[in-house]
GROMACS .gro file of C-alpha atoms in nm:
model
  428
    1MET     CA    1  -0.240  -1.828   1.880
    2ASP     CA    2  -0.005  -2.121   1.942
    3LYS     CA    3   0.302  -1.993   1.773
    4LYS     CA    4   0.446  -2.311   1.791
    5ASN     CA    5   0.261  -2.395   1.421
    6LEU     CA    6   0.279  -2.044   1.322
    7LYS     CA    7   0.348  -2.070   0.993
    8ASP     CA    8   0.569  -1.785   0.674
    9HIS     CA    9   0.381  -1.530   0.500
   10ARG     CA   10   0.510  -1.729   0.166
   11GLN     CA   11   0.364  -2.069   0.332
   12ILE     CA   12   0.027  -1.923   0.328
   13GLY     CA   13   0.067  -1.753   0.025
   14GLN     CA   14   0.156  -2.068  -0.169
   15GLU     CA   15  -0.180  -2.273   0.062
   16LEU     CA   16  -0.415  -2.023  -0.032
   17ASP     CA   17  -0.222  -1.912  -0.432
   18LEU     CA   18  -0.159  -1.579  -0.300
   19PHE     CA   19   0.127  -1.526  -0.501
   20SER     CA   20   0.436  -1.651  -0.600
   21PHE     CA   21   0.793  -1.552  -0.638
   22HIS     CA   22   1.000  -1.699  -0.983
   23GLU     CA   23   1.371  -1.634  -1.102
   24VAL     CA   24   1.300  -1.427  -1.387
   25ALA     CA   25   1.289  -1.164  -1.217
   26PRO     CA   26   1.446  -1.170  -0.800
   27GLY     CA   27   1.259  -0.965  -0.506
   28ASN     CA   28   0.958  -0.945  -0.721
   29VAL     CA   29   0.679  -1.047  -0.672
   30PHE     CA   30   0.429  -1.180  -0.917
   31TRP     CA   31   0.022  -1.141  -0.733
   32HIS     CA   32  -0.223  -1.406  -0.774
   33PRO     CA   33  -0.597  -1.325  -0.832
   34LYS     CA   34  -0.675  -1.468  -0.387
   35GLY     CA   35  -0.368  -1.218  -0.327
   36TRP     CA   36  -0.440  -0.942  -0.575
   37THR     CA   37  -0.800  -0.910  -0.475
   38ILE     CA   38  -0.651  -0.799  -0.072
   39TYR     CA   39  -0.431  -0.624  -0.215
   40ARG     CA   40  -0.671  -0.401  -0.418
   41THR     CA   41  -0.950  -0.369  -0.106
   42LEU     CA   42  -0.617  -0.251   0.130
   43GLN     CA   43  -0.610  -0.037  -0.148
   44ASN     CA   44  -0.933   0.091  -0.250
   45PHE     CA   45  -0.995   0.153   0.180
   46LEU     CA   46  -0.703   0.373   0.186
   47ARG     CA   47  -0.846   0.545  -0.077
   48ALA     CA   48  -1.152   0.599   0.015
   49THR     CA   49  -1.002   0.791   0.348
   50LEU     CA   50  -0.734   0.943   0.187
   51GLU     CA   51  -1.066   1.141  -0.022
   52LYS     CA   52  -1.210   1.212   0.277
   53GLU     CA   53  -0.918   1.405   0.368
   54GLY     CA   54  -0.865   1.590   0.060
   55TYR     CA   55  -0.600   1.424  -0.125
   56GLN     CA   56  -0.555   1.532  -0.447
   57GLU     CA   57  -0.431   1.153  -0.609
   58VAL     CA   58  -0.144   1.178  -0.961
   59SER     CA   59   0.091   0.919  -1.105
   60THR     CA   60   0.389   0.936  -1.180
   61PRO     CA   61   0.672   0.780  -1.426
   62VAL     CA   62   0.837   0.482  -1.290
   63MET     CA   63   1.139   0.589  -1.539
   64VAL     CA   64   1.317   0.938  -1.504
   65LYS     CA   65   1.649   1.061  -1.583
   66ASN     CA   66   1.875   1.005  -1.297
   67ASP     CA   67   1.903   1.450  -1.313
   68LEU     CA   68   1.594   1.453  -1.081
   69PHE     CA   69   1.782   1.277  -0.799
   70LYS     CA   70   2.073   1.432  -0.859
   71LYS     CA   71   1.931   1.731  -0.772
   72SER     CA   72   1.699   1.635  -0.556
   73GLY     CA   73   1.988   1.521  -0.317
   74HIS     CA   74   1.925   1.111  -0.363
   75TRP     CA   75   2.185   1.048  -0.607
   76GLU     CA   76   2.460   1.168  -0.351
   77HIS     CA   77   2.263   0.997   0.001
   78TYR     CA   78   2.156   0.722  -0.157
   79LYS     CA   79   2.238   0.595  -0.517
   80GLU     CA   80   2.367   0.224  -0.395
   81ASN     CA   81   1.997   0.135  -0.384
   82ILE     CA   82   1.858   0.337  -0.736
   83PHE     CA   83   1.853   0.124  -1.031
   84ASN     CA   84   2.121   0.309  -1.337
   85PHE     CA   85   2.107   0.199  -1.680
   86SER     CA   86   2.168   0.410  -2.037
   87LEU     CA   87   1.963   0.427  -2.260
   88MET     CA   88   2.125   0.415  -2.615
   89PRO     CA   89   1.862   0.616  -2.913
   90PHE     CA   90   1.955   0.456  -3.275
   91GLY     CA   91   2.169   0.701  -3.549
   92LYS     CA   92   1.974   0.809  -3.805
   93THR     CA   93   2.077   0.692  -4.226
   94GLU     CA   94   2.144   0.892  -4.516
   95VAL     CA   95   2.063   0.723  -4.823
   96ILE     CA   96   2.305   0.918  -5.111
   97LYS     CA   97   2.304   0.861  -5.463
   98ASN     CA   98   2.608   0.912  -5.726
   99GLU     CA   99   2.802   0.781  -6.029
  100LYS     CA  100   2.937   0.487  -5.934
  101GLY     CA  101   2.598   0.370  -5.747
  102THR     CA  102   2.432   0.384  -5.432
  103THR     CA  103   2.607   0.439  -5.118
  104ILE     CA  104   2.511   0.433  -4.675
  105ILE     CA  105   2.664   0.650  -4.454
  106THR     CA  106   2.558   0.602  -4.109
  107ASN     CA  107   2.565   0.890  -3.864
  108PRO     CA  108   2.718   0.831  -3.527
  109PRO     CA  109   2.454   0.726  -3.310
  110PRO     CA  110   2.362   1.051  -3.017
  111SER     CA  111   2.537   0.980  -2.686
  112PRO     CA  112   2.361   0.782  -2.444
  113GLU     CA  113   2.057   0.947  -2.174
  114SER     CA  114   2.154   0.811  -1.857
  115TYR     CA  115   1.785   0.678  -1.604
  116SER     CA  116   1.744   0.529  -1.277
  117LEU     CA  117   1.367   0.363  -1.170
  118LYS     CA  118   1.247   0.563  -0.929
  119PRO     CA  119   1.354   0.494  -0.520
  120MET     CA  120   1.107   0.785  -0.375
  121ASN     CA  121   0.845   0.932  -0.490
  122CYS     CA  122   0.925   1.248  -0.353
  123PRO     CA  123   1.076   1.455  -0.676
  124GLU     CA  124   0.838   1.332  -0.951
  125ALA     CA  125   0.539   1.512  -0.688
  126SER     CA  126   0.744   1.847  -0.616
  127LEU     CA  127   0.768   1.821  -1.039
  128ILE     CA  128   0.414   1.835  -1.032
  129PHE     CA  129   0.339   2.142  -0.759
  130ALA     CA  130   0.594   2.339  -1.031
  131SER     CA  131   0.412   2.232  -1.283
  132LYS     CA  132   0.207   2.606  -1.298
  133THR     CA  133   0.208   2.926  -1.006
  134ARG     CA  134   0.121   2.860  -0.644
  135SER     CA  135  -0.030   3.123  -0.407
  136TYR     CA  136  -0.069   3.076  -0.078
  137HIS     CA  137  -0.432   3.053  -0.064
  138ASP     CA  138  -0.364   2.716  -0.259
  139LEU     CA  139  -0.177   2.546  -0.042
  140PRO     CA  140  -0.158   2.272   0.166
  141ILE     CA  141  -0.175   2.127  -0.116
  142ARG     CA  142  -0.190   1.747  -0.041
  143LEU     CA  143  -0.049   1.480  -0.353
  144SER     CA  144  -0.120   1.058  -0.270
  145GLU     CA  145   0.058   0.896  -0.492
  146PHE     CA  146   0.013   0.475  -0.521
  147GLY     CA  147   0.375   0.475  -0.664
  148VAL     CA  148   0.542   0.194  -0.787
  149LEU     CA  149   0.923   0.251  -0.646
  150HIS     CA  150   1.269  -0.005  -0.725
  151ARG     CA  151   1.555  -0.076  -0.489
  152ASN     CA  152   1.862  -0.230  -0.572
  153GLU     CA  153   1.800  -0.484  -0.266
  154LEU     CA  154   2.131  -0.699  -0.225
  155SER     CA  155   1.967  -1.052  -0.307
  156GLY     CA  156   2.010  -1.190   0.018
  157VAL     CA  157   1.863  -0.955   0.212
  158LEU     CA  158   1.497  -1.007   0.033
  159GLY     CA  159   1.243  -1.203   0.234
  160GLY     CA  160   0.933  -1.273   0.043
  161LEU     CA  161   0.733  -0.969   0.103
  162PHE     CA  162   0.875  -0.776   0.375
  163ARG     CA  163   1.157  -0.680   0.194
  164ALA     CA  164   1.123  -0.654  -0.230
  165ARG     CA  165   1.294  -0.488  -0.527
  166GLN     CA  166   0.960  -0.379  -0.652
  167PHE     CA  167   0.700  -0.270  -0.461
  168VAL     CA  168   0.446   0.003  -0.368
  169ILE     CA  169   0.400   0.332  -0.116
  170ASP     CA  170   0.093   0.460  -0.033
  171ASP     CA  171   0.271   0.772  -0.070
  172ALA     CA  172   0.138   1.162  -0.023
  173HIS     CA  173   0.334   1.485   0.005
  174HIS     CA  174   0.176   1.794   0.106
  175PHE     CA  175   0.309   2.123   0.033
  176VAL     CA  176   0.245   2.349   0.306
  177ARG     CA  177   0.351   2.748   0.423
  178GLU     CA  178   0.586   2.750   0.722
  179ASP     CA  179   0.319   2.788   0.951
  180GLN     CA  180   0.014   2.576   0.817
  181ILE     CA  181   0.258   2.237   0.986
  182GLN     CA  182   0.126   2.178   1.273
  183GLY     CA  183  -0.194   2.215   1.247
  184GLU     CA  184  -0.106   1.953   0.925
  185ILE     CA  185   0.071   1.722   1.145
  186HIS     CA  186  -0.160   1.664   1.387
  187LYS     CA  187  -0.422   1.600   1.103
  188LEU     CA  188  -0.232   1.305   1.036
  189ILE     CA  189  -0.132   1.182   1.373
  190LEU     CA  190  -0.531   1.136   1.383
  191LEU     CA  191  -0.504   1.016   1.111
  192VAL     CA  192  -0.275   0.730   1.154
  193VAL     CA  193  -0.455   0.686   1.477
  194ASP     CA  194  -0.809   0.626   1.323
  195PHE     CA  195  -0.677   0.416   1.004
  196TYR     CA  196  -0.481   0.203   1.257
  197ASN     CA  197  -0.785   0.143   1.494
  198SER     CA  198  -0.981   0.040   1.230
  199LEU     CA  199  -0.734  -0.237   1.147
  200ASN     CA  200  -0.708  -0.342   1.551
  201PHE     CA  201  -0.386  -0.267   1.591
  202ASN     CA  202  -0.250   0.049   1.865
  203PRO     CA  203  -0.025   0.235   1.679
  204GLU     CA  204   0.374   0.367   1.901
  205PHE     CA  205   0.506   0.648   1.822
  206TYR     CA  206   0.883   0.694   1.762
  207PHE     CA  207   1.093   1.075   1.652
  208SER     CA  208   1.351   0.991   1.473
  209THR     CA  209   1.605   1.264   1.517
  210LYS     CA  210   1.884   1.389   1.227
  211PRO     CA  211   2.106   1.109   1.110
  212ASP     CA  212   2.508   1.136   1.058
  213LYS     CA  213   2.489   1.121   0.702
  214ALA     CA  214   2.192   1.446   0.651
  215MET     CA  215   2.241   1.688   0.374
  216GLY     CA  216   2.132   2.094   0.439
  217ASP     CA  217   2.091   2.362   0.639
  218LEU     CA  218   2.148   2.284   1.055
  219LYS     CA  219   1.934   2.513   1.128
  220LEU     CA  220   1.629   2.393   0.918
  221TRP     CA  221   1.715   2.082   1.030
  222LYS     CA  222   1.719   2.194   1.432
  223LYS     CA  223   1.381   2.430   1.324
  224ALA     CA  224   1.154   2.066   1.180
  225GLU     CA  225   1.309   1.944   1.484
  226ALA     CA  226   1.118   2.181   1.714
  227ASP     CA  227   0.816   2.148   1.453
  228LEU     CA  228   0.770   1.782   1.472
  229GLU     CA  229   0.792   1.730   1.846
  230THR     CA  230   0.634   1.976   1.905
  231ALA     CA  231   0.341   1.809   1.734
  232LEU     CA  232   0.373   1.512   1.876
  233LYS     CA  233   0.335   1.669   2.214
  234GLU     CA  234   0.044   1.871   2.171
  235ALA     CA  235  -0.171   1.584   2.033
  236LYS     CA  236  -0.046   1.448   2.331
  237VAL     CA  237   0.067   1.101   2.260
  238LYS     CA  238   0.324   0.910   2.441
  239TYR     CA  239   0.666   0.882   2.195
  240GLY     CA  240   0.965   0.754   2.245
  241VAL     CA  241   1.323   0.875   2.098
  242LYS     CA  242   1.532   0.694   1.846
  243GLU     CA  243   1.845   0.922   1.767
  244LYS     CA  244   2.007   0.974   1.415
  245ASP     CA  245   1.736   0.761   1.248
  246GLY     CA  246   1.539   1.012   1.034
  247ALA     CA  247   1.594   1.041   0.642
  248PHE     CA  248   1.882   1.210   0.471
  249TYR     CA  249   1.656   1.496   0.401
  250GLY     CA  250   1.434   1.542   0.746
  251PRO     CA  251   1.334   1.397   1.125
  252LYS     CA  252   1.005   1.204   1.071
  253ILE     CA  253   0.804   1.030   1.306
  254ASP     CA  254   0.748   0.661   1.277
  255ILE     CA  255   0.443   0.477   1.372
  256HIS     CA  256   0.473   0.142   1.485
  257ILE     CA  257   0.238  -0.188   1.526
  258LYS     CA  258   0.226  -0.499   1.712
  259ASP     CA  259   0.068  -0.801   1.556
  260SER     CA  260   0.008  -1.113   1.674
  261GLN     CA  261   0.325  -1.259   1.744
  262ASP     CA  262   0.435  -0.981   1.896
  263ARG     CA  263   0.588  -0.840   1.682
  264ASP     CA  264   0.736  -0.455   1.671
  265TRP     CA  265   0.673  -0.362   1.281
  266GLN     CA  266   0.751   0.025   1.189
  267LEU     CA  267   0.503   0.095   0.896
  268ALA     CA  268   0.388   0.423   0.916
  269THR     CA  269   0.536   0.783   0.864
  270ILE     CA  270   0.555   1.161   0.816
  271GLN     CA  271   0.917   1.312   0.813
  272LEU     CA  272   0.960   1.730   0.739
  273ASP     CA  273   1.162   1.818   0.483
  274PHE     CA  274   1.301   2.205   0.441
  275GLN     CA  275   1.564   2.072   0.182
  276ILE     CA  276   1.480   1.925  -0.085
  277PRO     CA  277   1.226   2.230  -0.140
  278LYS     CA  278   1.543   2.383  -0.182
  279GLN     CA  279   1.733   2.151  -0.402
  280LEU     CA  280   1.451   2.138  -0.657
  281GLN     CA  281   1.408   2.563  -0.550
  282LEU     CA  282   1.046   2.522  -0.583
  283GLU     CA  283   0.777   2.879  -0.436
  284TYR     CA  284   0.505   2.983  -0.391
  285ILE     CA  285   0.381   3.332  -0.434
  286ASP     CA  286   0.259   3.482  -0.057
  287LYS     CA  287   0.060   3.723   0.040
  288ASP     CA  288   0.258   4.018  -0.005
  289GLY     CA  289   0.309   3.903  -0.377
  290LYS     CA  290   0.650   3.735  -0.335
  291PRO     CA  291   0.773   3.387  -0.357
  292LYS     CA  292   0.832   3.118  -0.092
  293ARG     CA  293   0.946   2.815  -0.010
  294PRO     CA  294   0.707   2.577   0.083
  295VAL     CA  295   0.770   2.338   0.369
  296ILE     CA  296   0.707   1.937   0.226
  297ILE     CA  297   0.565   1.671   0.472
  298HIS     CA  298   0.669   1.319   0.376
  299ARG     CA  299   0.389   1.044   0.494
  300ALA     CA  300   0.315   0.733   0.424
  301ILE     CA  301   0.047   0.519   0.626
  302LEU     CA  302   0.066   0.174   0.518
  303GLY     CA  303   0.420   0.216   0.387
  304SER     CA  304   0.446  -0.100   0.088
  305LEU     CA  305   0.150  -0.225   0.058
  306GLU     CA  306   0.384  -0.569   0.000
  307ARG     CA  307   0.524  -0.585   0.312
  308PHE     CA  308   0.166  -0.451   0.510
  309ILE     CA  309   0.003  -0.761   0.341
  310GLY     CA  310   0.255  -0.951   0.454
  311ILE     CA  311   0.212  -0.858   0.793
  312LEU     CA  312  -0.109  -0.924   0.779
  313ILE     CA  313  -0.130  -1.240   0.579
  314GLU     CA  314   0.149  -1.369   0.935
  315HIS     CA  315  -0.085  -1.120   1.173
  316TYR     CA  316  -0.385  -1.347   1.042
  317GLN     CA  317  -0.223  -1.647   0.995
  318GLY     CA  318  -0.460  -1.642   0.640
  319ALA     CA  319  -0.752  -1.619   0.820
  320PHE     CA  320  -0.831  -1.278   0.705
  321PRO     CA  321  -1.079  -1.071   0.903
  322LEU     CA  322  -1.449  -1.107   0.629
  323TRP     CA  323  -1.389  -0.809   0.442
  324LEU     CA  324  -1.081  -0.842   0.303
  325ALA     CA  325  -1.072  -1.201   0.274
  326PRO     CA  326  -1.032  -1.275  -0.145
  327THR     CA  327  -1.347  -1.522  -0.135
  328GLN     CA  328  -1.603  -1.394   0.100
  329VAL     CA  329  -1.872  -1.756   0.111
  330MET     CA  330  -1.850  -2.020  -0.066
  331ILE     CA  331  -2.214  -2.215  -0.165
  332ILE     CA  332  -2.205  -2.577  -0.107
  333PRO     CA  333  -2.402  -2.762  -0.298
  334ILE     CA  334  -2.451  -3.119  -0.066
  335ALA     CA  335  -2.562  -3.317  -0.475
  336ASP     CA  336  -2.594  -3.185  -0.818
  337ARG     CA  337  -2.967  -3.199  -0.865
  338HIS     CA  338  -2.875  -2.827  -0.609
  339ASN     CA  339  -2.627  -2.665  -0.813
  340GLY     CA  340  -2.939  -2.459  -0.975
  341TYR     CA  341  -3.002  -2.366  -0.652
  342ALA     CA  342  -2.720  -2.276  -0.532
  343SER     CA  343  -2.659  -2.087  -0.801
  344SER     CA  344  -2.917  -1.851  -0.762
  345ILE     CA  345  -2.808  -1.777  -0.421
  346VAL     CA  346  -2.476  -1.700  -0.562
  347GLN     CA  347  -2.550  -1.443  -0.760
  348THR     CA  348  -2.762  -1.324  -0.545
  349ILE     CA  349  -2.496  -1.262  -0.236
  350GLU     CA  350  -2.314  -1.124  -0.506
  351LEU     CA  351  -2.545  -0.850  -0.634
  352GLN     CA  352  -2.485  -0.711  -0.287
  353GLY     CA  353  -2.074  -0.675  -0.344
  354ILE     CA  354  -2.021  -0.995  -0.110
  355ARG     CA  355  -1.748  -1.175  -0.291
  356THR     CA  356  -1.879  -1.531  -0.394
  357SER     CA  357  -1.811  -1.854  -0.492
  358MET     CA  358  -1.921  -2.179  -0.541
  359ASP     CA  359  -1.788  -2.568  -0.507
  360ASN     CA  360  -1.989  -2.836  -0.757
  361ARG     CA  361  -1.755  -3.095  -0.809
  362SER     CA  362  -1.832  -3.438  -0.777
  363GLU     CA  363  -1.685  -3.472  -0.400
  364ARG     CA  364  -1.847  -3.553  -0.117
  365LEU     CA  365  -1.985  -3.263   0.165
  366GLN     CA  366  -1.733  -3.354   0.407
  367ALA     CA  367  -1.412  -3.243   0.128
  368LYS     CA  368  -1.566  -3.009  -0.003
  369ILE     CA  369  -1.644  -2.837   0.337
  370ARG     CA  370  -1.212  -2.913   0.441
  371ASP     CA  371  -1.146  -2.790   0.137
  372ALA     CA  372  -1.285  -2.429   0.198
  373THR     CA  373  -1.162  -2.439   0.627
  374LEU     CA  374  -0.808  -2.528   0.471
  375GLN     CA  375  -0.846  -2.177   0.205
  376LYS     CA  376  -0.954  -1.996   0.535
  377VAL     CA  377  -1.298  -1.864   0.337
  378PRO     CA  378  -1.511  -1.703   0.670
  379TYR     CA  379  -1.819  -1.819   0.550
  380LEU     CA  380  -1.994  -2.183   0.413
  381GLY     CA  381  -2.353  -2.199   0.248
  382ILE     CA  382  -2.500  -2.558   0.249
  383ILE     CA  383  -2.725  -2.605  -0.006
  384GLY     CA  384  -2.921  -2.939   0.037
  385ASP     CA  385  -3.338  -3.029  -0.029
  386LYS     CA  386  -3.395  -2.864   0.362
  387GLU     CA  387  -3.272  -2.534   0.179
  388ILE     CA  388  -3.449  -2.538  -0.089
  389SER     CA  389  -3.776  -2.692   0.044
  390ASN     CA  390  -3.921  -2.357   0.123
  391ILE     CA  391  -3.837  -2.214  -0.280
  392LYS     CA  392  -4.168  -2.246  -0.376
  393ASN     CA  393  -4.343  -1.982  -0.085
  394GLN     CA  394  -4.069  -1.746  -0.211
  395ILE     CA  395  -3.860  -1.752   0.075
  396LEU     CA  396  -3.503  -1.811   0.016
  397ASN     CA  397  -3.203  -2.034   0.242
  398ILE     CA  398  -2.923  -2.106   0.367
  399SER     CA  399  -2.763  -2.325   0.657
  400VAL     CA  400  -2.400  -2.143   0.724
  401ARG     CA  401  -2.107  -2.243   0.887
  402THR     CA  402  -1.803  -2.052   0.992
  403ARG     CA  403  -1.464  -2.173   0.903
  404GLU     CA  404  -1.406  -2.279   1.228
  405GLY     CA  405  -1.649  -2.497   1.228
  406LYS     CA  406  -1.972  -2.353   1.443
  407ASP     CA  407  -2.225  -2.421   1.240
  408LEU     CA  408  -2.508  -2.123   1.224
  409GLY     CA  409  -2.834  -2.350   1.154
  410GLN     CA  410  -3.064  -2.262   0.857
  411ILE     CA  411  -3.166  -1.824   0.838
  412LYS     CA  412  -3.331  -1.664   0.556
  413LEU     CA  413  -3.044  -1.560   0.283
  414SER     CA  414  -3.157  -1.191   0.359
  415GLU     CA  415  -3.115  -1.230   0.699
  416PHE     CA  416  -2.742  -1.399   0.619
  417ILE     CA  417  -2.673  -1.105   0.402
  418THR     CA  418  -2.782  -0.866   0.649
  419ARG     CA  419  -2.493  -1.037   0.862
  420LEU     CA  420  -2.254  -1.008   0.616
  421LYS     CA  421  -2.268  -0.630   0.528
  422GLU     CA  422  -2.283  -0.534   0.892
  423GLU     CA  423  -1.946  -0.771   0.948
  424ILE     CA  424  -1.805  -0.570   0.638
  425ASP     CA  425  -1.890  -0.249   0.720
  426LYS     CA  426  -1.708  -0.291   1.072
  427LYS     CA  427  -1.420  -0.440   0.948
  428ILE     CA  428  -1.424  -0.718   1.222
   0.00000   0.00000   0.00000
């Protein structure tokens, strides 16, 4: 890749019509149809992976009373990043009639209630865990959530998809017994490695220890650090150490990748937390009939979906692999008389779940090819007289070009669809 001509993801996003930003919502992404297709494709790929791993997906409110974050410890350690506001309920009015006429008496309104836009999902996931009595038989409980988060980032540090005020994290919280910690973290490490390998990234691991600004019992911190380091060693992965870079509630394993430009990105994280279960008084009933405190393993694989898509945009410079491309095939009829056949080709390919469009503008063929290439469409299907000639023999043909300009020649439509499906399945 020629690093001299690389484009910023915001420029590519505008050129490919993926997303935009507007002053009415600083630091918030407006996803356009093509960008949202990429977003949902990536999200559904991860969702399918998690379902196989025994996760239960949940959804929790964006807005909650800030008392929850005061209980969990986020208020003390993260207050400057939380959007806070007060809601003032309307007072009721009473109408009282007397001998002189009607007098309207307005009751004073109640005191305002303080709310926050959630910056993290863990306190609310904990409420779901605490919503009923849990047994040691029930654990581990793995709750996943594509939760919408808000963080009060300063305007000077906002950076397109890389740093936004509203974003979604592919979050999960594992509620486990202490004897399940090692096995659960080992599974998570393998899950992260497999997932990133499927995207052709090689993950690198780092062990992040207790920060200076942390909450809770030092003994629990030492236990959590020992548990995490043991899990890393037993998984036999190489790892570096990031001193004092853990979360305020627990140490963590950070997973980094390098993109096509050899830039380092910290994405996935696995955090071991003895503190928030204590703060929120979470319990399960152990085999001896007594209440015990669970441990929370916080984990994200992609991290912020917005940020990860920004990384992918620059990594591929907009030329996404077939499975992720918003438009996977562009059908281009040469002349108006080819439109009917081209439409039938589009319908046939779309029935196979492949995202297909048709360019039937009254433009020259070369102009259509150029525009589809600039839009980074992986495959272009050309329809002309030659392709239609075999329709009387019930043979559907299509001439195929790649966005790189390679001419694959005329092939049967059924063979082309098979090729597309194989490439999508391999995610290459």
